[in-house]
Structures are given as structure tokens and as C-alpha cells.
Amino acid sequence: MEADTVEAPRRGFSRRSLFGLAGAGVVVGAAAGGAVGTAVGRATAADGGGMAGTVPFHGSHQAGIVTAAQDRMHFVAFDVITDSREKLVSLLKTWTSMAERMSQGLQATPDGATGSGEYSPPDDTGEALGLDPSQLTITIGFGPGLFVGAPGTPAEGEDRFGIAARKPAALEQMPRFMLDALDPARSEGDICVQACANDPQVAVHAVRNLARVGFGVVAVRWSQLGFGRTSSTSTTQETPRNLFGFKDGTRNIKAEDSAAVDDYVWVDGADDQPWMAGGSYLVARRIRMQIEPWDRTTLHEQERVFGREKGSGAPLGQDDEFDPLDLQSKGPKGLFIDEDAHVRLASAEKNGGIQILRRGYNFTDGSDGLGHLDAGLFFIAYCRDPQKQFVPLQTALSRNDLLNEYITHVGSAVFAVPPGVGGSGDHWGSGLFA
Amino acid sequence: MEADTVEAPRRGFSRRSLFGLAGAGVVVGAAAGGAVGTAVGRATAADGGGMAGTVPFHGSHQAGIVTAAQDRMHFVAFDVITDSREKLVSLLKTWTSMAERMSQGLQATPDGATGSGEYSPPDDTGEALGLDPSQLTITIGFGPGLFVGAPGTPAEGEDRFGIAARKPAALEQMPRFMLDALDPARSEGDICVQACANDPQVAVHAVRNLARVGFGVVAVRWSQLGFGRTSSTSTTQETPRNLFGFKDGTRNIKAEDSAAVDDYVWVDGADDQPWMAGGSYLVARRIRMQIEPWDRTTLHEQERVFGREKGSGAPLGQDDEFDPLDLQSKGPKGLFIDEDAHVRLASAEKNGGIQILRRGYNFTDGSDGLGHLDAGLFFIAYCRDPQKQFVPLQTALSRNDLLNEYITHVGSAVFAVPPGVGGSGDHWGSGLFA
């Protein structure tokens, strides 16, 4: 295998380059150059023309947090099934290298799907060969059970990896909120990986290859495919709609608002554990939407529940989606926005200024066995401190949100998302395991 | 609600047009004009530049069969829960009108998400507002249970709708094949709807709105989201890869081969029931792939199983994907293509010339609870007569295919797919219920 073939991007895959017959080297940068054809789905010119391109893997923060939300997601939570710190750290190093490569549109390893010899298992599972990088980001998080073995697991209460003392105070399982109906099989996990891309096959390929190489060290606890983004994380994006048909995330923190991002997303070195500086916390909630009862309610009720117009997304009493949310304004029938409307209870104004960065996805997972679609929102939030942001917010919502009649939280997890990976030799978790 | 707003395409949605303030009419044709941005995923220039555009709904055949396979799919099987022929036919008429509109990028009904008044439930669930038509096709099929109540249902053995005599002989549940491990909750159904689009939210929206309006007449039995197409149905498309990393469907029937399509896909009026002329039969198989054992096998074994090279897709012993399949050619070690290789056993040459039109999708549905991803292929085949095409083919494969070590069929269904809908006033099933 010659050097020029090792770095052949997936898009440039061909028998010639695969088997070292190509004359000239194929450079990595070419990976982003394969964009052809026309737009699909929610692509807009404002996305920067790079829906097929690459997002840098290295940096002070991990990609996939303030990155303009890609259209599709595959999320996986793993149980760590070894007690060996050495094996775990070795896997994190391997994963880092693979993630870096896949983010560039390369195969997971230099040998890839066909390069390690006829009598070895391929190093890459191959289903992304020929596909664009599709803005793939791969983001890792560490659950409480990595620090102290999770309840109900063989490692319960154990400091398997000698890192219990490094567990951040902010990394606590979510308390039980009112109306929670959590399924343990869809909750928690020792490590999570969020793979987002504009082509779902690219996201699934990334998760699958990390899971594959983790054999003996990690096992898939649960995974979730999200087919459509429900939040914008950049002012360049149009606000998408959730499965209740409403625009979602109009007032989300946007990447361009660096003050809000610094205040509410990135962990400061002085916050808690120094190794988390530049990281964040990820809260995941699988929210089943009772779409059938919802679909039988009136437009008036639906808009009252959200506090926004369904069509335009404007706050009730206003005209346009981005008009300011005026919680006091009244019409002839009283307050435009109900006392318990979702938009009011979720607002920074009602929560002491608290904001979170939402990055969720719509899902549809077959049928519930009762004649309905199993559909909803896979909610993901990034916070600087979930105990101070998500917990009070969700406490308020779980008590009074009008939406509660139509939704059920069926899965929950929290993860410490370490900072980004620096230059060559650095790896996911290097600070934690230093 | 003024006429010009009634026909506003989803893409042209705005407060102005929604509430009748627009001065000039918005025409349907504009729906396909919203393409902006760059390519995503498997879009190629050869797709015709229309990944965001429309596929005609009307015609002698239903769309979604020989239509160049879109990238994403949502498939649903319904139980019919009424005994009223009148209600069933009424629903089919309503569905036809909705499907016609949604295929054009319009909301499901003229009133749509916000137009039927504040104190009525919206007519459209709204989550596709602002999205392109994305080449949406919606294809209906009728299962054996529609003609004679399916075993295990309250209507078992009953001719609920007076159409038992019109049941085509070809429409029989699949026999039990070797190694089948079918889950009844993922099998059969009285009616199916296959929604394919390049934006999954558009496909999910279509299925969800049909399910919604079917309340009291149908109930969701099972549904399946497919995230990536695994077959080409047009010579303009690149061959995609399945989750074993192999190109799949290289030798599939292509829409451009009208002789093969006529011979193997479209039902002739003289075949059986006259109402099926121009229709086809759909066989669906949910095939779980044991991706973890597969990933641990050698490249040599993987290529022996398929009979093709993993990288190029070429038949073993050949150079290029589209080189002819030579089942007799030998190398120094004997036959290039194993006696039980998938490509040999599935070939027309080994099956008396039989071909089928494959139109499947990759899926990933969370975890199997044993530390693995629940992933595989949702296989869809269209045949002129499944008893003469799919059944003998699958009988041969189920007995000897080397792939069987790595796959399990866990769901199965068959449906009679009626011909296309003609002009105004025609509807799905009009021939059957005439």
C-alpha cells in the first residue's frame, strides 16, 4: 500500500487509487471538492455551500456542539465492559484517530476496507466508500458511570479506572422530574458518541466503526437515529420544525453569539475539574410525542400550548418569527402568551436568565404496538453546568408546561463532554487520564 | 381562504400567502424551483438535478416503483380496523387526494396546517412546511388480509369488503423459508404505504398525515424508516452500498430497460385479475444483518460470500463493477465465484432467467439489547408475480446462500400494488372497488 493511496478520500475511491496504481498523490483537501448536483432537504445557500464538505476535527472545543446543526444524527451510548484503564485509554486513542480521519471523509484507518490484506478482516466496514464527508462531526462524552460504576451494572460503585476523584460535581444523573417515564434501556451510559452529518449513512458508518473497534471494551447500550434536525445553532440556518409542526429553537443560542456561548455552553477551567476546561455537558432526553392526540387538537390550542403561531413561528401577539418575546403583552382576551405556554416557561426571562444550547433531532422508530407511530424528539442540550441550567429549566417545565399533555420523557442521559483535541498525539480524554 | 393561497407550495409558505395577503397567485410549478445550496450525500449530477423537485403522481403505473430510487424511505403497514367498505373506499379517495398534493410539495389538504380555522384541528400536521417536494413518491399496496381477513385478526377469514373474489392468485403470504425468524409484529398488514423522498422529514410527514386521517379506519401495524437506499433503479444512479460495505444492486432491473420492466415488474391484464393491469407486487423483508460477526471476517471471506470485490464491486475474476458476471470462469484455485456465492444464487442465470426489481433501504433501529446495533436491510422487491419470481429465488437463497451465516429475515409482507391513478376523479383502488 503506497502512501498516496493511504490518504485517498472516500469520494476519490477507485480501484486505481485503492490498489496503488494511481500516478499522482490524492490529497485530503480534495475530499471537500466532490459536491455536485442540487440541493436536498434543508440545504440553503446560507449554509455556506458546504453541506457535503468537512468540519475541522481539531480545536479547543469539540466539533458538533456549536457547529451549524447538520441534518441527520446517529447517537450511541456505550457501557464500558472492561476494568482495564489501559484498554480504555488505548481505545480512546484509536477512536480519536478514526474520528479525525472519518471527519475528513477518509476511511476509518489507513488500510480501510480493502487495504489490510485478503486474509485479515477489513479495518473499515466500507459502507461510506464513495460518500462525501457530509460535514460529519463526532463528539464524545463521558457518563457518570465511567467515574463510579453505574447502579445496576457489574461495576456498581467501583472506581474502575482511577478517575473517581476527577468526576465533575456537575456530572450527576438527572433527578427524577415529574411525569418522567424513563426506560432504563434507553437511558444513561458510560460513554456517548454523537455523530452528525448531512448524509445519515455517513453518521451511521462512524458510530458503527467506533463500536466495531471497541469490541471487548465497550458494548452498545442504546442508540438513536435522528432523521431531521429540530434546532438551528447558527444564524445562517432556517429554523426547522418539530413533529408537532412548530418551528423549534427560534431563540436557541446561536454560535455567532459568543458571549452567550461562553456564558452557557463552555466550561471554564475555574468552574470545577480543570480537565473539563473548554468542554461542556450534554443532556439527552428521548421525548416521545403523542402525535395522535396532538393532531386532534385545535389550532388555537396548539398555538396556546407553544405560545407561538404555527405558520410563521411568531410569538402570539406578534407578526414575525424573530419578533421579541413580550411575555406581558395583552390582547382583548388577556395575555397573548398563556401563563403556562411552553415558550414562556422555557424562556430565559422566566428562568433567571438561564439559556441552553439545543441540538435535537426528530425521530420515528417504527410502531408502538398500539396502532401509533413511535415518534418524537431526541432532545440534546449542551450546558456549562446541567445542574444549574437544564435541571431548573426542566423542573419548571415538568411541573407546568402545557406541552406535558402531549409528550412523555422516556429516556435520559448526561455526559461530560471534554474539550477539543489539540495537535498530533493528543486524544479524547487526554486531560482526564493524564 | 383565497384560491391563490390554497395552492401555495410548501416551499413558498409565508405568512403573506398563508393568510391570503399575497397579491399574485403562486403556482404549483414553482414548487420545484426552490433548489439552492450544494449537494448532499448521494446526489449526483446524473440524477437530473432534481433531488429537490417533483415526481409526477398520475400515470398508468404508480410512482415509486421504477422511479430512480430516492435516498430515504418511510414504510408503513396498516391493519384495517373497520368492516365498512364505504369508510374504506372513502379513505382511499381522501388518501389519493392527499398523496397527489404532497407529491407536489403542497400541504396534505388545501386548508393545510393553519387554514381551517382557529377552532378546528389543523388539516396538515405542519412539519413539512418550508421543505422542498424532495421527489416524494407515495405508493400504496393491498395485503392479502384486505381480501380475506388475516389469521389472528378479529376479521380472520371474513370477506369484509366484498372483494374476496377479486383477490389475485399471486397475492399469497410468503411461504416459510429456511432460517426465517419472523416477528409477527414486523410482518404482514392489510395496506402498505411506501413513501420515498430525498428528505426523510418529507417521507415521514407523508406517512404520518395518511395515518392521521385514517383514524378509525386503519391503525399502524408496523413502520420502518430506511436511511439510505441500497439499490439503483436507474442507469443514471451510482450503485450504493449496503451495511456489509458492498455495492448492492449492480445487476438490478433499471427503469431504462423497458423490456425487463414489462416482463418482470408490471402485471399484464391477462395475468390474473384485470384490475391489477399496470400494477405490480411488493415483497418486503426486514433483514437483520449480523454486522459484528461480519466485521470480524476476512476480506477474502467477505468477497467469497458475495462473489464480488468489495472495493470496486467487480465480479470476482473481473475488473470493473459492470463487467459481465461469468459464472464459469476459473482461476488457479478454481471457480472465481463460489458455487454458493450470493451473486451466483441470486443471478438470473441460475434462476431460469428470473429477475426482480429491488428497491431496498439500509436501516438502524437502536440497539438489540445485547450490545449490538439493530441494523440491516429493509428489502423491497417489485415483481409481476411474487410466486413465480421472489419465491423461487428466495427458496434457493435460503437454502444455500453463503450470506445466510450473517443475516436473519425477521419481517415479511406482500402486497398487491394497484396500477397508477388516472385523471381527476380516479383514486387508489378504483379498479378493485369498481
PDB file of C-alpha atoms in Angstrom, chain B residues 174-280:
ATOM      1  CA  MET B 174     -44.836 -15.812   1.576  1.00  0.00           C
ATOM      2  CA  PRO B 175     -44.180 -19.446   2.466  1.00  0.00           C
ATOM      3  CA  ARG B 176     -41.877 -20.098   5.363  1.00  0.00           C
ATOM      4  CA  PHE B 177     -38.336 -20.124   4.042  1.00  0.00           C
ATOM      5  CA  MET B 178     -35.439 -21.879   5.722  1.00  0.00           C
ATOM      6  CA  LEU B 179     -33.901 -19.849   8.569  1.00  0.00           C
ATOM      7  CA  ASP B 180     -36.823 -17.403   8.688  1.00  0.00           C
ATOM      8  CA  ALA B 181     -37.201 -15.920  12.163  1.00  0.00           C
ATOM      9  CA  LEU B 182     -40.197 -13.719  11.524  1.00  0.00           C
ATOM     10  CA  ASP B 183     -41.645 -11.380  14.122  1.00  0.00           C
ATOM     11  CA  PRO B 184     -45.420 -11.095  13.579  1.00  0.00           C
ATOM     12  CA  ALA B 185     -45.245  -7.500  14.847  1.00  0.00           C
ATOM     13  CA  ARG B 186     -42.988  -6.654  11.904  1.00  0.00           C
ATOM     14  CA  SER B 187     -44.843  -8.721   9.305  1.00  0.00           C
ATOM     15  CA  GLU B 188     -47.898  -8.596   7.053  1.00  0.00           C
ATOM     16  CA  GLY B 189     -50.548  -5.888   7.006  1.00  0.00           C
ATOM     17  CA  ASP B 190     -53.775  -5.098   5.149  1.00  0.00           C
ATOM     18  CA  ILE B 191     -52.475  -1.980   3.416  1.00  0.00           C
ATOM     19  CA  CYS B 192     -48.977  -0.619   2.961  1.00  0.00           C
ATOM     20  CA  VAL B 193     -47.708   2.796   2.039  1.00  0.00           C
ATOM     21  CA  GLN B 194     -44.167   3.299   0.814  1.00  0.00           C
ATOM     22  CA  ALA B 195     -43.089   6.938   0.990  1.00  0.00           C
ATOM     23  CA  CYS B 196     -39.721   7.715  -0.574  1.00  0.00           C
ATOM     24  CA  ALA B 197     -38.078  11.135  -0.703  1.00  0.00           C
ATOM     25  CA  ASN B 198     -34.682  12.715  -0.571  1.00  0.00           C
ATOM     26  CA  ASP B 199     -35.585  14.449   2.699  1.00  0.00           C
ATOM     27  CA  PRO B 200     -36.698  11.968   5.377  1.00  0.00           C
ATOM     28  CA  GLN B 201     -38.881  14.552   7.081  1.00  0.00           C
ATOM     29  CA  VAL B 202     -40.930  14.790   3.886  1.00  0.00           C
ATOM     30  CA  ALA B 203     -41.374  10.998   3.788  1.00  0.00           C
ATOM     31  CA  VAL B 204     -42.271  10.781   7.474  1.00  0.00           C
ATOM     32  CA  HIS B 205     -44.702  13.682   7.103  1.00  0.00           C
ATOM     33  CA  ALA B 206     -46.493  11.884   4.278  1.00  0.00           C
ATOM     34  CA  VAL B 207     -46.940   8.646   6.213  1.00  0.00           C
ATOM     35  CA  ARG B 208     -47.917  10.444   9.374  1.00  0.00           C
ATOM     36  CA  ASN B 209     -50.602  12.518   7.654  1.00  0.00           C
ATOM     37  CA  LEU B 210     -52.109   9.479   5.949  1.00  0.00           C
ATOM     38  CA  ALA B 211     -52.103   7.633   9.288  1.00  0.00           C
ATOM     39  CA  ARG B 212     -53.688  10.618  10.975  1.00  0.00           C
ATOM     40  CA  VAL B 213     -56.605  10.938   8.602  1.00  0.00           C
ATOM     41  CA  GLY B 214     -57.107   7.171   8.715  1.00  0.00           C
ATOM     42  CA  PHE B 215     -58.128   7.275  12.383  1.00  0.00           C
ATOM     43  CA  GLY B 216     -60.970   4.793  12.949  1.00  0.00           C
ATOM     44  CA  VAL B 217     -60.371   3.035   9.649  1.00  0.00           C
ATOM     45  CA  VAL B 218     -56.741   1.947   9.851  1.00  0.00           C
ATOM     46  CA  ALA B 219     -54.164   1.525  12.612  1.00  0.00           C
ATOM     47  CA  VAL B 220     -50.411   1.405  12.224  1.00  0.00           C
ATOM     48  CA  ARG B 221     -49.268  -2.219  12.407  1.00  0.00           C
ATOM     49  CA  TRP B 222     -45.577  -1.562  11.873  1.00  0.00           C
ATOM     50  CA  SER B 223     -43.402   1.006  10.224  1.00  0.00           C
ATOM     51  CA  GLN B 224     -39.819   1.189   9.083  1.00  0.00           C
ATOM     52  CA  LEU B 225     -37.534   4.125   8.443  1.00  0.00           C
ATOM     53  CA  GLY B 226     -34.842   3.500   5.856  1.00  0.00           C
ATOM     54  CA  PHE B 227     -31.973   5.935   5.994  1.00  0.00           C
ATOM     55  CA  GLY B 228     -30.091   5.078   2.833  1.00  0.00           C
ATOM     56  CA  ARG B 229     -31.070   3.481  -0.434  1.00  0.00           C
ATOM     57  CA  THR B 230     -29.343   0.209  -1.286  1.00  0.00           C
ATOM     58  CA  SER B 231     -30.393  -0.155  -4.879  1.00  0.00           C
ATOM     59  CA  SER B 232     -30.193   1.799  -8.061  1.00  0.00           C
ATOM     60  CA  THR B 233     -33.280   1.621 -10.226  1.00  0.00           C
ATOM     61  CA  SER B 234     -31.914   3.822 -12.982  1.00  0.00           C
ATOM     62  CA  THR B 235     -28.787   3.767 -15.095  1.00  0.00           C
ATOM     63  CA  THR B 236     -28.297   7.399 -14.051  1.00  0.00           C
ATOM     64  CA  GLN B 237     -27.559   6.401 -10.448  1.00  0.00           C
ATOM     65  CA  GLU B 238     -24.379   5.254  -8.790  1.00  0.00           C
ATOM     66  CA  THR B 239     -24.662   1.867  -7.124  1.00  0.00           C
ATOM     67  CA  PRO B 240     -24.949   2.404  -3.366  1.00  0.00           C
ATOM     68  CA  ARG B 241     -23.509   0.203  -0.624  1.00  0.00           C
ATOM     69  CA  ASN B 242     -25.271  -1.951   1.931  1.00  0.00           C
ATOM     70  CA  LEU B 243     -24.187  -2.192   5.572  1.00  0.00           C
ATOM     71  CA  PHE B 244     -21.811  -5.026   4.746  1.00  0.00           C
ATOM     72  CA  GLY B 245     -19.928  -2.412   2.736  1.00  0.00           C
ATOM     73  CA  PHE B 246     -20.652  -3.981  -0.647  1.00  0.00           C
ATOM     74  CA  LYS B 247     -22.204  -2.378  -3.698  1.00  0.00           C
ATOM     75  CA  ASP B 248     -25.707  -3.723  -3.941  1.00  0.00           C
ATOM     76  CA  GLY B 249     -27.967  -3.945  -6.950  1.00  0.00           C
ATOM     77  CA  THR B 250     -25.410  -3.629  -9.721  1.00  0.00           C
ATOM     78  CA  ARG B 251     -27.460  -6.022 -11.853  1.00  0.00           C
ATOM     79  CA  ASN B 252     -30.816  -4.698 -10.695  1.00  0.00           C
ATOM     80  CA  ILE B 253     -33.504  -4.076 -13.292  1.00  0.00           C
ATOM     81  CA  LYS B 254     -33.163  -0.470 -14.393  1.00  0.00           C
ATOM     82  CA  ALA B 255     -36.079   1.732 -15.384  1.00  0.00           C
ATOM     83  CA  GLU B 256     -34.445   2.307 -18.764  1.00  0.00           C
ATOM     84  CA  ASP B 257     -34.690  -1.404 -19.632  1.00  0.00           C
ATOM     85  CA  SER B 258     -38.349  -1.289 -20.604  1.00  0.00           C
ATOM     86  CA  ALA B 259     -38.391  -4.860 -21.852  1.00  0.00           C
ATOM     87  CA  ALA B 260     -37.244  -6.211 -18.484  1.00  0.00           C
ATOM     88  CA  VAL B 261     -39.630  -3.891 -16.667  1.00  0.00           C
ATOM     89  CA  ASP B 262     -42.533  -5.149 -18.766  1.00  0.00           C
ATOM     90  CA  ASP B 263     -41.508  -8.761 -18.349  1.00  0.00           C
ATOM     91  CA  TYR B 264     -40.743  -8.739 -14.622  1.00  0.00           C
ATOM     92  CA  VAL B 265     -42.415  -5.764 -12.950  1.00  0.00           C
ATOM     93  CA  TRP B 266     -45.741  -4.742 -14.473  1.00  0.00           C
ATOM     94  CA  VAL B 267     -48.740  -7.009 -14.281  1.00  0.00           C
ATOM     95  CA  ASP B 268     -50.435  -7.642 -17.595  1.00  0.00           C
ATOM     96  CA  GLY B 269     -54.223  -7.521 -17.751  1.00  0.00           C
ATOM     97  CA  ALA B 270     -54.254 -11.147 -18.874  1.00  0.00           C
ATOM     98  CA  ASP B 271     -52.122 -12.328 -15.958  1.00  0.00           C
ATOM     99  CA  ASP B 272     -54.827 -12.619 -13.372  1.00  0.00           C
ATOM    100  CA  GLN B 273     -57.301 -10.052 -12.023  1.00  0.00           C
ATOM    101  CA  PRO B 274     -57.975  -7.369 -14.634  1.00  0.00           C
ATOM    102  CA  TRP B 275     -57.948  -4.592 -12.006  1.00  0.00           C
ATOM    103  CA  MET B 276     -54.232  -5.304 -11.432  1.00  0.00           C
ATOM    104  CA  ALA B 277     -53.231  -4.466 -15.028  1.00  0.00           C
ATOM    105  CA  GLY B 278     -50.374  -1.988 -14.823  1.00  0.00           C
ATOM    106  CA  GLY B 279     -49.802  -2.810 -11.179  1.00  0.00           C
ATOM    107  CA  SER B 280     -47.126  -4.889  -9.508  1.00  0.00           C
TER     108      SER B 280
END
